[in-house]
PDB file of C-alpha atoms and ligand atoms in Angstrom:
ATOM      1  CA  MET A 294      12.829  -2.273 -17.668  1.00 98.00           C
ATOM      2  CA  ILE A 295      15.489  -4.802 -18.340  1.00 98.00           C
ATOM      3  CA  THR A 296      16.885  -7.924 -15.674  1.00 98.00           C
ATOM      4  CA  LEU A 297      20.391  -8.280 -15.642  1.00 98.00           C
ATOM      5  CA  THR A 298      21.479 -10.984 -13.522  1.00 98.00           C
ATOM      6  CA  ASP A 299      25.441 -10.614 -14.826  1.00 98.00           C
ATOM      7  CA  VAL A 300      28.176  -8.300 -13.013  1.00 98.00           C
ATOM      8  CA  ASP A 301      29.564  -7.420 -16.460  1.00 98.00           C
ATOM      9  CA  ALA A 302      26.221  -6.621 -18.225  1.00 98.00           C
ATOM     10  CA  LEU A 303      25.247  -4.062 -14.906  1.00 98.00           C
ATOM     11  CA  ARG A 304      28.919  -2.510 -15.394  1.00 98.00           C
ATOM     12  CA  ARG A 305      28.798  -2.251 -19.119  1.00 98.00           C
ATOM     13  CA  ARG A 306      24.976  -0.626 -18.884  1.00 98.00           C
ATOM     14  CA  CYS A 307      26.042   1.859 -16.159  1.00 99.00           C
ATOM     15  CA  ASP A 308      29.265   3.092 -18.205  1.00 98.00           C
ATOM     16  CA  ASP A 309      27.156   3.317 -21.386  1.00 98.00           C
ATOM     17  CA  ALA A 310      24.410   5.466 -19.689  1.00 98.00           C
ATOM     18  CA  ARG A 311      27.604   7.716 -18.314  1.00 98.00           C
ATOM     19  CA  ARG A 312      29.298   7.965 -21.804  1.00 98.00           C
ATOM     20  CA  ASP A 313      26.122   9.210 -23.307  1.00 98.00           C
ATOM     21  CA  GLY A 314      25.883  11.798 -20.312  1.00 98.00           C
ATOM     22  CA  HIS A 315      23.436  10.088 -18.235  1.00 98.00           C
ATOM     23  CA  THR A 316      23.370  10.137 -14.649  1.00 98.00           C
ATOM     24  CA  VAL A 317      23.241   6.968 -12.785  1.00 99.00           C
ATOM     25  CA  GLY A 318      20.687   5.822  -9.194  1.00 99.00           C
ATOM     26  CA  LEU A 319      21.326   2.883  -7.350  1.00 99.00           C
ATOM     27  CA  VAL A 320      18.937   1.420  -4.946  1.00 99.00           C
ATOM     28  CA  PRO A 321      20.029  -1.681  -3.054  1.00 98.00           C
ATOM     29  CA  THR A 322      17.525  -3.989  -1.734  1.00 98.00           C
ATOM     30  CA  MET A 323      16.554  -7.311  -0.418  1.00 98.00           C
ATOM     31  CA  GLY A 324      13.494  -7.467  -2.284  1.00 98.00           C
ATOM     32  CA  LYS A 325       9.886  -8.204  -1.172  1.00 97.00           C
ATOM     33  CA  PHE A 326       9.067  -4.758  -2.121  1.00 98.00           C
ATOM     34  CA  HIS A 327       7.150  -2.561  -0.114  1.00 97.00           C
ATOM     35  CA  GLU A 328       6.381   1.367   0.179  1.00 97.00           C
ATOM     36  CA  GLY A 329       9.537   2.160   1.621  1.00 98.00           C
ATOM     37  CA  HIS A 330      11.393   0.286  -1.365  1.00 98.00           C
ATOM     38  CA  ARG A 331       9.500   2.428  -3.651  1.00 98.00           C
ATOM     39  CA  ALA A 332      10.295   5.394  -1.957  1.00 98.00           C
ATOM     40  CA  LEU A 333      13.629   5.230  -2.853  1.00 98.00           C
ATOM     41  CA  MET A 334      12.837   4.108  -6.312  1.00 98.00           C
ATOM     42  CA  ARG A 335      10.341   7.220  -6.845  1.00 98.00           C
ATOM     43  CA  ALA A 336      13.666   9.350  -5.448  1.00 98.00           C
ATOM     44  CA  ALA A 337      15.990   8.145  -7.683  1.00 98.00           C
ATOM     45  CA  ARG A 338      13.525   8.171 -10.667  1.00 98.00           C
ATOM     46  CA  ALA A 339      13.262  12.016  -9.704  1.00 98.00           C
ATOM     47  CA  ASP A 340      16.837  12.654  -9.708  1.00 98.00           C
ATOM     48  CA  THR A 341      18.730  10.457 -11.857  1.00 98.00           C
ATOM     49  CA  ASP A 342      18.421   9.143 -15.759  1.00 98.00           C
ATOM     50  CA  LEU A 343      19.264   5.665 -15.248  1.00 99.00           C
ATOM     51  CA  VAL A 344      17.717   4.095 -12.118  1.00 99.00           C
ATOM     52  CA  VAL A 345      19.319   0.388 -11.311  1.00 99.00           C
ATOM     53  CA  VAL A 346      17.852  -1.403  -8.413  1.00 99.00           C
ATOM     54  CA  SER A 347      19.298  -3.902  -7.080  1.00 98.00           C
ATOM     55  CA  LEU A 348      17.885  -7.455  -5.605  1.00 98.00           C
ATOM     56  CA  PHE A 349      19.919  -9.772  -3.967  1.00 98.00           C
ATOM     57  CA  VAL A 350      19.307 -11.426  -0.393  1.00 98.00           C
ATOM     58  CA  ASN A 351      22.922 -10.956   0.921  1.00 98.00           C
ATOM     59  CA  PRO A 352      23.969 -14.106   2.288  1.00 97.00           C
ATOM     60  CA  THR A 353      26.692 -12.788   4.211  1.00 97.00           C
ATOM     61  CA  GLN A 354      24.933 -10.189   6.251  1.00 97.00           C
ATOM     62  CA  PHE A 355      22.951 -12.716   8.335  1.00 97.00           C
ATOM     63  CA  GLY A 356      24.579 -14.358  10.766  1.00 96.00           C
ATOM     64  CA  ALA A 357      24.368 -18.104  11.717  1.00 94.00           C
ATOM     65  CA  GLY A 358      21.049 -18.644  13.152  1.00 92.00           C
ATOM     66  CA  GLU A 359      19.116 -16.041  11.537  1.00 94.00           C
ATOM     67  CA  ASP A 360      16.121 -15.625   8.900  1.00 94.00           C
ATOM     68  CA  LEU A 361      18.347 -16.231   5.579  1.00 97.00           C
ATOM     69  CA  ALA A 362      16.658 -19.542   4.350  1.00 95.00           C
ATOM     70  CA  GLY A 363      12.956 -17.954   5.207  1.00 94.00           C
ATOM     71  CA  TYR A 364      13.833 -14.648   4.330  1.00 96.00           C
ATOM     72  CA  PRO A 365      10.905 -13.411   2.235  1.00 96.00           C
ATOM     73  CA  ARG A 366      11.146 -13.947  -1.288  1.00 97.00           C
ATOM     74  CA  ASP A 367       8.895 -12.714  -4.303  1.00 97.00           C
ATOM     75  CA  PRO A 368      10.500 -12.186  -7.484  1.00 97.00           C
ATOM     76  CA  ASP A 369       7.864 -11.729  -9.972  1.00 98.00           C
ATOM     77  CA  GLY A 370       6.168  -9.445  -7.721  1.00 98.00           C
ATOM     78  CA  ASP A 371       8.858  -7.420  -7.456  1.00 98.00           C
ATOM     79  CA  ALA A 372       9.772  -6.946 -10.941  1.00 98.00           C
ATOM     80  CA  ALA A 373       6.108  -5.965 -11.228  1.00 98.00           C
ATOM     81  CA  VAL A 374       6.613  -3.232  -8.734  1.00 98.00           C
ATOM     82  CA  ALA A 375       9.970  -2.256  -9.996  1.00 98.00           C
ATOM     83  CA  ALA A 376       8.967  -1.247 -13.699  1.00 98.00           C
ATOM     84  CA  ALA A 377       5.294   0.323 -12.246  1.00 98.00           C
ATOM     85  CA  GLU A 378       7.970   2.816 -10.505  1.00 98.00           C
ATOM     86  CA  GLY A 379       9.783   3.040 -13.883  1.00 98.00           C
ATOM     87  CA  VAL A 380      12.877   1.691 -12.826  1.00 99.00           C
ATOM     88  CA  ASP A 381      15.541   0.931 -15.903  1.00 99.00           C
ATOM     89  CA  VAL A 382      17.441  -2.207 -14.286  1.00 99.00           C
ATOM     90  CA  LEU A 383      16.583  -4.591 -12.172  1.00 99.00           C
ATOM     91  CA  PHE A 384      20.005  -6.419 -11.310  1.00 99.00           C
ATOM     92  CA  SER A 385      19.148  -9.764  -9.561  1.00 98.00           C
ATOM     93  CA  PRO A 386      22.252 -11.310  -9.297  1.00 98.00           C
ATOM     94  CA  GLY A 387      22.570 -15.215  -8.143  1.00 98.00           C
ATOM     95  CA  VAL A 388      24.627 -15.653  -5.079  1.00 98.00           C
ATOM     96  CA  ASP A 389      27.666 -17.118  -7.267  1.00 98.00           C
ATOM     97  CA  ALA A 390      27.542 -14.025  -9.845  1.00 98.00           C
ATOM     98  CA  MET A 391      27.970 -11.940  -6.701  1.00 98.00           C
ATOM     99  CA  TYR A 392      30.475 -14.524  -4.446  1.00 98.00           C
ATOM    100  CA  PRO A 393      32.209 -16.700  -7.581  1.00 97.00           C
ATOM    101  CA  ASP A 394      35.019 -17.492  -4.990  1.00 95.00           C
ATOM    102  CA  ALA A 395      34.574 -17.611  -1.554  1.00 92.00           C
ATOM    103  CA  PRO A 396      35.592 -14.033  -0.525  1.00 92.00           C
ATOM    104  CA  ARG A 397      38.606 -13.179   1.411  1.00 96.00           C
ATOM    105  CA  THR A 398      38.119  -9.802   1.709  1.00 97.00           C
ATOM    106  CA  THR A 399      35.951  -7.683   3.935  1.00 98.00           C
ATOM    107  CA  VAL A 400      34.647  -4.238   4.211  1.00 98.00           C
ATOM    108  CA  HIS A 401      35.145  -3.494   8.351  1.00 98.00           C
ATOM    109  CA  VAL A 402      33.941   0.317   9.211  1.00 98.00           C
ATOM    110  CA  GLU A 403      35.171  -0.068  12.554  1.00 98.00           C
ATOM    111  CA  GLY A 404      32.895   1.839  15.916  1.00 97.00           C
ATOM    112  CA  LEU A 405      30.219   2.931  14.157  1.00 98.00           C
ATOM    113  CA  THR A 406      29.341  -1.415  13.885  1.00 97.00           C
ATOM    114  CA  ALA A 407      29.865  -2.256  17.043  1.00 97.00           C
ATOM    115  CA  ARG A 408      26.544  -0.466  19.057  1.00 96.00           C
ATOM    116  CA  LEU A 409      22.902  -1.130  18.490  1.00 97.00           C
ATOM    117  CA  CYS A 410      22.660  -3.950  15.745  1.00 97.00           C
ATOM    118  CA  GLY A 411      25.762  -4.759  15.706  1.00 97.00           C
ATOM    119  CA  ALA A 412      26.215  -5.377  19.131  1.00 96.00           C
ATOM    120  CA  SER A 413      23.250  -8.393  18.570  1.00 93.00           C
ATOM    121  CA  ARG A 414      24.444  -9.220  15.091  1.00 96.00           C
ATOM    122  CA  PRO A 415      28.437  -8.888  15.475  1.00 96.00           C
ATOM    123  CA  THR A 416      28.702  -9.716  11.702  1.00 96.00           C
ATOM    124  CA  HIS A 417      25.712  -7.987   9.935  1.00 98.00           C
ATOM    125  CA  PHE A 418      27.470  -4.604   8.994  1.00 98.00           C
ATOM    126  CA  ASP A 419      30.905  -6.194   7.652  1.00 98.00           C
ATOM    127  CA  GLY A 420      28.484  -8.343   5.081  1.00 98.00           C
ATOM    128  CA  VAL A 421      26.647  -4.859   3.980  1.00 98.00           C
ATOM    129  CA  ALA A 422      29.404  -3.022   4.087  1.00 98.00           C
ATOM    130  CA  THR A 423      31.269  -5.582   1.930  1.00 98.00           C
ATOM    131  CA  VAL A 424      28.188  -6.200  -0.595  1.00 98.00           C
ATOM    132  CA  VAL A 425      27.496  -2.507  -0.686  1.00 99.00           C
ATOM    133  CA  THR A 426      31.148  -1.103  -1.556  1.00 98.00           C
ATOM    134  CA  LYS A 427      30.473  -4.256  -4.475  1.00 98.00           C
ATOM    135  CA  LEU A 428      27.615  -2.744  -5.885  1.00 99.00           C
ATOM    136  CA  PHE A 429      29.554   0.874  -5.620  1.00 99.00           C
ATOM    137  CA  SER A 430      32.234  -0.645  -7.384  1.00 98.00           C
ATOM    138  CA  ILE A 431      30.342  -2.544 -10.059  1.00 98.00           C
ATOM    139  CA  VAL A 432      27.775   0.531 -10.582  1.00 99.00           C
ATOM    140  CA  GLY A 433      30.649   2.873 -10.600  1.00 98.00           C
ATOM    141  CA  PRO A 434      29.867   6.754  -9.981  1.00 98.00           C
ATOM    142  CA  CYS A 435      26.253   7.162  -9.118  1.00 99.00           C
ATOM    143  CA  ARG A 436      23.963   8.763  -6.545  1.00 99.00           C
ATOM    144  CA  ALA A 437      22.750   5.592  -4.088  1.00 99.00           C
ATOM    145  CA  TYR A 438      19.614   5.395  -2.260  1.00 99.00           C
ATOM    146  CA  PHE A 439      19.259   4.406   1.307  1.00 98.00           C
ATOM    147  CA  GLY A 440      16.195   4.587   3.583  1.00 98.00           C
ATOM    148  CA  ARG A 441      16.625   6.431   7.665  1.00 98.00           C
ATOM    149  CA  LYS A 442      14.354   3.217   8.659  1.00 98.00           C
ATOM    150  CA  ASP A 443      17.983   1.840   8.776  1.00 98.00           C
ATOM    151  CA  ALA A 444      19.911   4.712  10.037  1.00 98.00           C
ATOM    152  CA  GLN A 445      22.916   2.546  11.424  1.00 98.00           C
ATOM    153  CA  GLN A 446      23.285   1.302   7.742  1.00 98.00           C
ATOM    154  CA  LEU A 447      23.486   5.024   6.475  1.00 98.00           C
ATOM    155  CA  ALA A 448      25.859   5.889   8.709  1.00 98.00           C
ATOM    156  CA  VAL A 449      27.937   3.126   8.041  1.00 98.00           C
ATOM    157  CA  VAL A 450      27.070   3.713   3.961  1.00 99.00           C
ATOM    158  CA  ARG A 451      28.067   7.070   4.768  1.00 98.00           C
ATOM    159  CA  ARG A 452      31.426   6.353   6.381  1.00 98.00           C
ATOM    160  CA  LEU A 453      32.654   3.676   4.164  1.00 98.00           C
ATOM    161  CA  THR A 454      31.708   6.292   0.988  1.00 98.00           C
ATOM    162  CA  THR A 455      33.887   8.769   2.711  1.00 98.00           C
ATOM    163  CA  ASP A 456      37.057   6.677   4.108  1.00 98.00           C
ATOM    164  CA  LEU A 457      37.371   4.757   0.464  1.00 98.00           C
ATOM    165  CA  ASN A 458      36.831   7.991  -1.807  1.00 98.00           C
ATOM    166  CA  LEU A 459      33.901   6.133  -3.727  1.00 98.00           C
ATOM    167  CA  PRO A 460      32.405   8.101  -6.218  1.00 98.00           C
ATOM    168  CA  VAL A 461      28.948   7.709  -4.743  1.00 99.00           C
ATOM    169  CA  THR A 462      26.580  10.053  -3.604  1.00 99.00           C
ATOM    170  CA  VAL A 463      24.927   8.578  -0.562  1.00 99.00           C
ATOM    171  CA  VAL A 464      21.269   9.753  -0.157  1.00 98.00           C
ATOM    172  CA  GLY A 465      18.915   8.838   2.672  1.00 98.00           C
ATOM    173  CA  VAL A 466      15.233   9.053   2.463  1.00 98.00           C
ATOM    174  CA  PRO A 467      12.564   9.276   4.769  1.00 98.00           C
ATOM    175  CA  LEU A 468      11.408   6.186   6.719  1.00 98.00           C
ATOM    176  CA  VAL A 469       7.816   5.088   5.755  1.00 98.00           C
ATOM    177  CA  ARG A 470       5.474   3.808   8.127  1.00 98.00           C
ATOM    178  CA  ASP A 471       2.233   2.455   7.958  1.00 96.00           C
ATOM    179  CA  ALA A 472      -1.076   3.844   8.942  1.00 95.00           C
ATOM    180  CA  ASP A 473      -0.756   2.241  12.269  1.00 96.00           C
ATOM    181  CA  GLY A 474       2.771   3.511  13.142  1.00 97.00           C
ATOM    182  CA  LEU A 475       4.614   0.248  11.868  1.00 98.00           C
ATOM    183  CA  ALA A 476       7.627   1.033   9.913  1.00 98.00           C
ATOM    184  CA  ARG A 477       7.387  -0.842   6.679  1.00 97.00           C
ATOM    185  CA  SER A 478       9.826  -3.629   6.923  1.00 96.00           C
ATOM    186  CA  SER A 479      10.092  -7.023   4.470  1.00 92.00           C
ATOM    187  CA  ARG A 480      10.085  -8.778   7.658  1.00 93.00           C
ATOM    188  CA  ASN A 481       6.513  -7.432   9.003  1.00 96.00           C
ATOM    189  CA  THR A 482       5.113 -10.473   7.094  1.00 94.00           C
ATOM    190  CA  TYR A 483       6.170 -12.805   9.905  1.00 95.00           C
ATOM    191  CA  LEU A 484       3.898 -11.033  12.302  1.00 97.00           C
ATOM    192  CA  THR A 485       0.090 -12.607  12.965  1.00 98.00           C
ATOM    193  CA  ASP A 486      -2.382  -9.676  13.535  1.00 97.00           C
ATOM    194  CA  GLN A 487      -1.874  -9.886  17.131  1.00 98.00           C
ATOM    195  CA  GLN A 488       1.872  -9.440  16.911  1.00 98.00           C
ATOM    196  CA  ARG A 489       1.620  -6.429  14.291  1.00 97.00           C
ATOM    197  CA  ARG A 490      -0.664  -4.597  17.167  1.00 98.00           C
ATOM    198  CA  ALA A 491       2.000  -5.267  19.673  1.00 98.00           C
ATOM    199  CA  ALA A 492       4.606  -4.046  17.350  1.00 98.00           C
ATOM    200  CA  THR A 493       3.029  -0.828  16.974  1.00 98.00           C
ATOM    201  CA  VAL A 494       4.485  -0.049  20.564  1.00 98.00           C
ATOM    202  CA  LEU A 495       7.854   0.916  19.379  1.00 98.00           C
ATOM    203  CA  SER A 496       6.496   3.693  17.019  1.00 98.00           C
ATOM    204  CA  ARG A 497       4.115   4.869  20.221  1.00 98.00           C
ATOM    205  CA  ALA A 498       6.956   4.760  22.288  1.00 98.00           C
ATOM    206  CA  LEU A 499       8.877   7.228  20.113  1.00 98.00           C
ATOM    207  CA  ARG A 500       6.047   9.214  19.265  1.00 98.00           C
ATOM    208  CA  ASP A 501       5.699   9.585  22.967  1.00 98.00           C
ATOM    209  CA  ALA A 502       9.897  10.413  23.082  1.00 98.00           C
ATOM    210  CA  ALA A 503       9.259  13.060  20.686  1.00 98.00           C
ATOM    211  CA  ASP A 504       6.800  14.884  22.641  1.00 98.00           C
ATOM    212  CA  ALA A 505       9.086  14.843  25.368  1.00 98.00           C
ATOM    213  CA  LEU A 506      11.756  16.507  23.893  1.00 98.00           C
ATOM    214  CA  HIS A 507       9.163  18.955  22.417  1.00 98.00           C
ATOM    215  CA  ASP A 508       8.241  20.026  25.840  1.00 98.00           C
ATOM    216  CA  GLY A 509      11.752  20.414  26.874  1.00 97.00           C
ATOM    217  CA  GLU A 510      13.661  17.496  28.063  1.00 98.00           C
ATOM    218  CA  ARG A 511      16.974  16.784  27.271  1.00 98.00           C
ATOM    219  CA  ASP A 512      18.544  14.216  29.208  1.00 98.00           C
ATOM    220  CA  ALA A 513      18.964  11.145  27.197  1.00 98.00           C
ATOM    221  CA  ALA A 514      18.646   8.645  30.235  1.00 98.00           C
ATOM    222  CA  THR A 515      15.199   9.736  30.576  1.00 98.00           C
ATOM    223  CA  VAL A 516      14.472   9.944  27.358  1.00 98.00           C
ATOM    224  CA  VAL A 517      15.453   6.263  26.780  1.00 98.00           C
ATOM    225  CA  ALA A 518      13.935   5.024  30.440  1.00 98.00           C
ATOM    226  CA  ALA A 519      10.990   6.541  29.125  1.00 98.00           C
ATOM    227  CA  VAL A 520      11.079   4.528  25.788  1.00 98.00           C
ATOM    228  CA  ALA A 521      12.378   1.341  26.995  1.00 98.00           C
ATOM    229  CA  ALA A 522       9.493   1.391  30.050  1.00 98.00           C
ATOM    230  CA  THR A 523       6.709   1.834  27.270  1.00 98.00           C
ATOM    231  CA  ILE A 524       8.117  -1.331  25.351  1.00 98.00           C
ATOM    232  CA  ASP A 525       8.971  -3.193  27.950  1.00 97.00           C
ATOM    233  CA  ALA A 526       5.299  -3.269  29.267  1.00 98.00           C
ATOM    234  CA  GLU A 527       3.722  -4.516  25.823  1.00 98.00           C
ATOM    235  CA  PRO A 528       3.164  -8.065  26.205  1.00 98.00           C
ATOM    236  CA  GLY A 529       4.631 -10.161  23.484  1.00 97.00           C
ATOM    237  CA  VAL A 530       7.518  -7.659  22.675  1.00 98.00           C
ATOM    238  CA  ARG A 531      11.371  -8.254  24.215  1.00 98.00           C
ATOM    239  CA  LEU A 532      13.278  -5.161  24.008  1.00 98.00           C
ATOM    240  CA  ASP A 533      16.913  -5.501  22.303  1.00 98.00           C
ATOM    241  CA  TYR A 534      17.817  -1.598  22.755  1.00 98.00           C
ATOM    242  CA  ALA A 535      17.229   1.854  22.915  1.00 98.00           C
ATOM    243  CA  GLU A 536      19.744   4.186  22.837  1.00 98.00           C
ATOM    244  CA  LEU A 537      19.902   7.802  21.729  1.00 98.00           C
ATOM    245  CA  VAL A 538      23.001   7.834  19.650  1.00 98.00           C
ATOM    246  CA  ASP A 539      24.966  10.846  17.106  1.00 98.00           C
ATOM    247  CA  ALA A 540      23.626  10.261  13.638  1.00 98.00           C
ATOM    248  CA  ALA A 541      27.130   9.970  11.988  1.00 98.00           C
ATOM    249  CA  THR A 542      29.185   8.582  14.495  1.00 98.00           C
ATOM    250  CA  VAL A 543      26.548   6.093  16.555  1.00 98.00           C
ATOM    251  CA  GLU A 544      28.370   7.117  19.749  1.00 98.00           C
ATOM    252  CA  PRO A 545      26.030   7.169  22.795  1.00 98.00           C
ATOM    253  CA  ALA A 546      25.123  10.733  23.703  1.00 98.00           C
ATOM    254  CA  ALA A 547      24.040  11.889  27.480  1.00 98.00           C
ATOM    255  CA  ARG A 548      22.254  15.097  26.157  1.00 98.00           C
ATOM    256  CA  VAL A 549      19.598  15.324  23.310  1.00 98.00           C
ATOM    257  CA  ASP A 550      21.961  17.812  21.060  1.00 97.00           C
ATOM    258  CA  GLY A 551      22.999  17.777  17.427  1.00 97.00           C
ATOM    259  CA  ASP A 552      22.370  14.923  14.871  1.00 98.00           C
ATOM    260  CA  GLN A 553      20.795  12.415  16.592  1.00 98.00           C
ATOM    261  CA  ILE A 554      19.160   9.362  16.646  1.00 98.00           C
ATOM    262  CA  LEU A 555      16.687   7.516  19.280  1.00 98.00           C
ATOM    263  CA  ALA A 556      16.745   4.070  18.046  1.00 98.00           C
ATOM    264  CA  VAL A 557      15.070   0.901  19.167  1.00 98.00           C
ATOM    265  CA  ALA A 558      15.258  -2.793  17.906  1.00 98.00           C
ATOM    266  CA  ALA A 559      12.728  -5.227  19.962  1.00 98.00           C
ATOM    267  CA  HIS A 560      12.016  -9.109  19.191  1.00 98.00           C
ATOM    268  CA  VAL A 561       8.276  -9.782  18.275  1.00 98.00           C
ATOM    269  CA  GLY A 562       7.373 -13.052  17.374  1.00 97.00           C
ATOM    270  CA  PRO A 563       9.588 -14.523  15.001  1.00 95.00           C
ATOM    271  CA  ALA A 564      10.602 -11.211  14.096  1.00 96.00           C
ATOM    272  CA  ARG A 565      13.073  -8.879  14.786  1.00 96.00           C
ATOM    273  CA  LEU A 566      12.283  -5.061  14.014  1.00 98.00           C
ATOM    274  CA  ILE A 567      14.249  -1.745  14.244  1.00 98.00           C
ATOM    275  CA  ASP A 568      12.666   1.716  14.309  1.00 98.00           C
ATOM    276  CA  ASN A 569      13.608   5.128  15.112  1.00 98.00           C
ATOM    277  CA  LEU A 570      12.954   8.699  15.553  1.00 98.00           C
ATOM    278  CA  GLY A 571      15.510  11.424  14.144  1.00 98.00           C
ATOM    279  CA  ILE A 572      16.565  14.246  15.957  1.00 98.00           C
ATOM    280  CA  THR A 573      18.143  17.738  15.421  1.00 98.00           C
ATOM    281  CA  THR A 574      18.749  20.612  17.605  1.00 97.00           C
ATOM    282  CA  HIS A 575      19.317  24.357  16.434  1.00 95.00           C
ATOM    283  CA  ASP A 576      20.249  27.002  19.037  1.00 91.00           C
ATOM    284  CA  GLY A 577      18.435  24.699  21.740  1.00 86.00           C
ATOM    285  CA  ALA A 578      15.441  24.083  19.468  1.00 95.00           C
ATOM    286  CA  VAL A 579      14.656  20.686  18.541  1.00 98.00           C
ATOM    287  CA  GLU A 580      13.083  19.259  15.301  1.00 98.00           C
ATOM    288  CA  THR A 581      12.128  15.761  15.316  1.00 98.00           C
ATOM    289  CA  ASP A 582      11.739  13.077  12.199  1.00 98.00           C
ATOM    290  CA  LEU A 583       9.409   9.973  12.603  1.00 98.00           C
ATOM    291  CA  GLY A 584       9.399   9.698   8.691  1.00 98.00           C
ATOM    292  CA  VAL A 585       6.329   9.576   6.398  1.00 97.00           C
ATOM    293  CA  VAL A 586       3.091   7.801   6.837  1.00 97.00           C
ATOM    294  CA  VAL A 587       1.383   5.920   3.875  1.00 91.00           C
ATOM    295  CA  GLU A 588      -1.867   4.249   3.573  1.00 69.00           C
ATOM    296  CA  GLU A 589      -1.746   2.802   0.255  1.00 60.00           C
ATOM    297  CA  GLN A 590      -1.122  -1.151   0.273  1.00 52.00           C
ATOM    298  CA  LEU A 591       0.733  -3.120  -2.088  1.00 43.00           C
ATOM    299  CA  ALA A 592      -1.439  -5.718  -3.747  1.00 38.00           C
TER     300      ALA A 592
HETATM  301  P1  AMP B 119      15.933  -3.816   2.753  1.00 62.33           P
HETATM  302  O1  AMP B 119      15.284  -4.691   1.265  1.00 62.33           O
HETATM  303  O2  AMP B 119      14.969  -4.544   3.744  1.00 62.33           O
HETATM  304  O3  AMP B 119      17.474  -4.162   2.674  1.00 62.33           O
HETATM  305  O4  AMP B 119      15.929  -2.586   2.438  1.00 62.33           O
HETATM  306  C1  AMP B 119      16.773  -2.160   1.173  1.00 62.33           C
HETATM  307  C2  AMP B 119      16.792  -0.041   1.326  1.00 62.33           C
HETATM  308  O5  AMP B 119      14.791   0.086   1.669  1.00 62.33           O
HETATM  309  C3  AMP B 119      17.430   0.079   2.776  1.00 62.33           C
HETATM  310  O6  AMP B 119      17.822   1.108   1.936  1.00 62.33           O
HETATM  311  C4  AMP B 119      16.555   0.136   3.423  1.00 62.33           C
HETATM  312  O7  AMP B 119      16.840   1.056   4.680  1.00 62.33           O
HETATM  313  C5  AMP B 119      15.210   0.724   2.593  1.00 62.33           C
HETATM  314  N1  AMP B 119      13.785   0.776   3.427  1.00 62.33           N
HETATM  315  C6  AMP B 119      13.322  -0.460   4.038  1.00 62.33           C
HETATM  316  N2  AMP B 119      12.538  -0.465   4.671  1.00 62.33           N
HETATM  317  C7  AMP B 119      12.402   0.992   4.766  1.00 62.33           C
HETATM  318  C8  AMP B 119      10.832   2.046   4.846  1.00 62.33           C
HETATM  319  N3  AMP B 119      10.118   1.469   5.745  1.00 62.33           N
HETATM  320  N4  AMP B 119      11.135   3.231   4.863  1.00 62.33           N
HETATM  321  C9  AMP B 119      12.320   3.691   4.078  1.00 62.33           C
HETATM  322  N5  AMP B 119      13.342   2.844   3.881  1.00 62.33           N
HETATM  323  C10 AMP B 119      13.055   1.425   3.712  1.00 62.33           C
END
């Protein structure tokens, strides 16, 4: 594995690979790798010849007063994980390399970014969309892997890729959970043991919702109210939102129908955590997707 910090060096490496007839896989991350990141790296490794993982804590996607300064960082541990997963290139630029001049260009995906996390983090998705567009521009034609844990982000990235005709195939990878149900997140390191136990209410509420859907419930308000009530009842957990939305447009839905996500966000201690249930209906039958559980703990 090589580590690159320079934008032009990464561009050249990817161009060279394609010139040799190789495919390129890109995994954008902010580091502090866990099993969720590893799942993306494995998917990229299985599908593509040159696997590039970017590790960049992107300042423009953090709002004022958010956790940019304290965001967990572990460059040496991350390099070891990436190497163990067979990653070819770890792209770890400094802020100056990515933003040499104060940027005057922003990629804004209208509508999809207004609800859910966009409502409480109004500048977040512009930062994500812009940095992802920059990475796609630097890496060039590739397959790019994103976790379904960040379902709204995945919708935003898919939409900007289509709208801007970017030569990138966006691949969604299943959400990875710990054995207690908590969705893996770099921000889980902020939680005490007690907060962590409380945080498992998110996945429990979503599992109950999945059961209700399989029992035939189709009314969005009923499903959402039950999820909200379960989360609200947990001491130390403050609900931000629970909503049923279309998976592609992020528009709210009145009925369970089509490709949707039941998305939740909540504050637990110093962390703001998100989780979701994927929902698909076919001819009245419902399929639900809570992702996969891993028990392996990273050292
Ligand atoms: P982050 O480093 O948190 O920005 O995440 C980088 C990528 O990893 C994003 O595409 C996330 O959706 C994905 N990711 C983070 N946590 C998980 C998880 N628990 N399961 C699946 N993908 C994840």
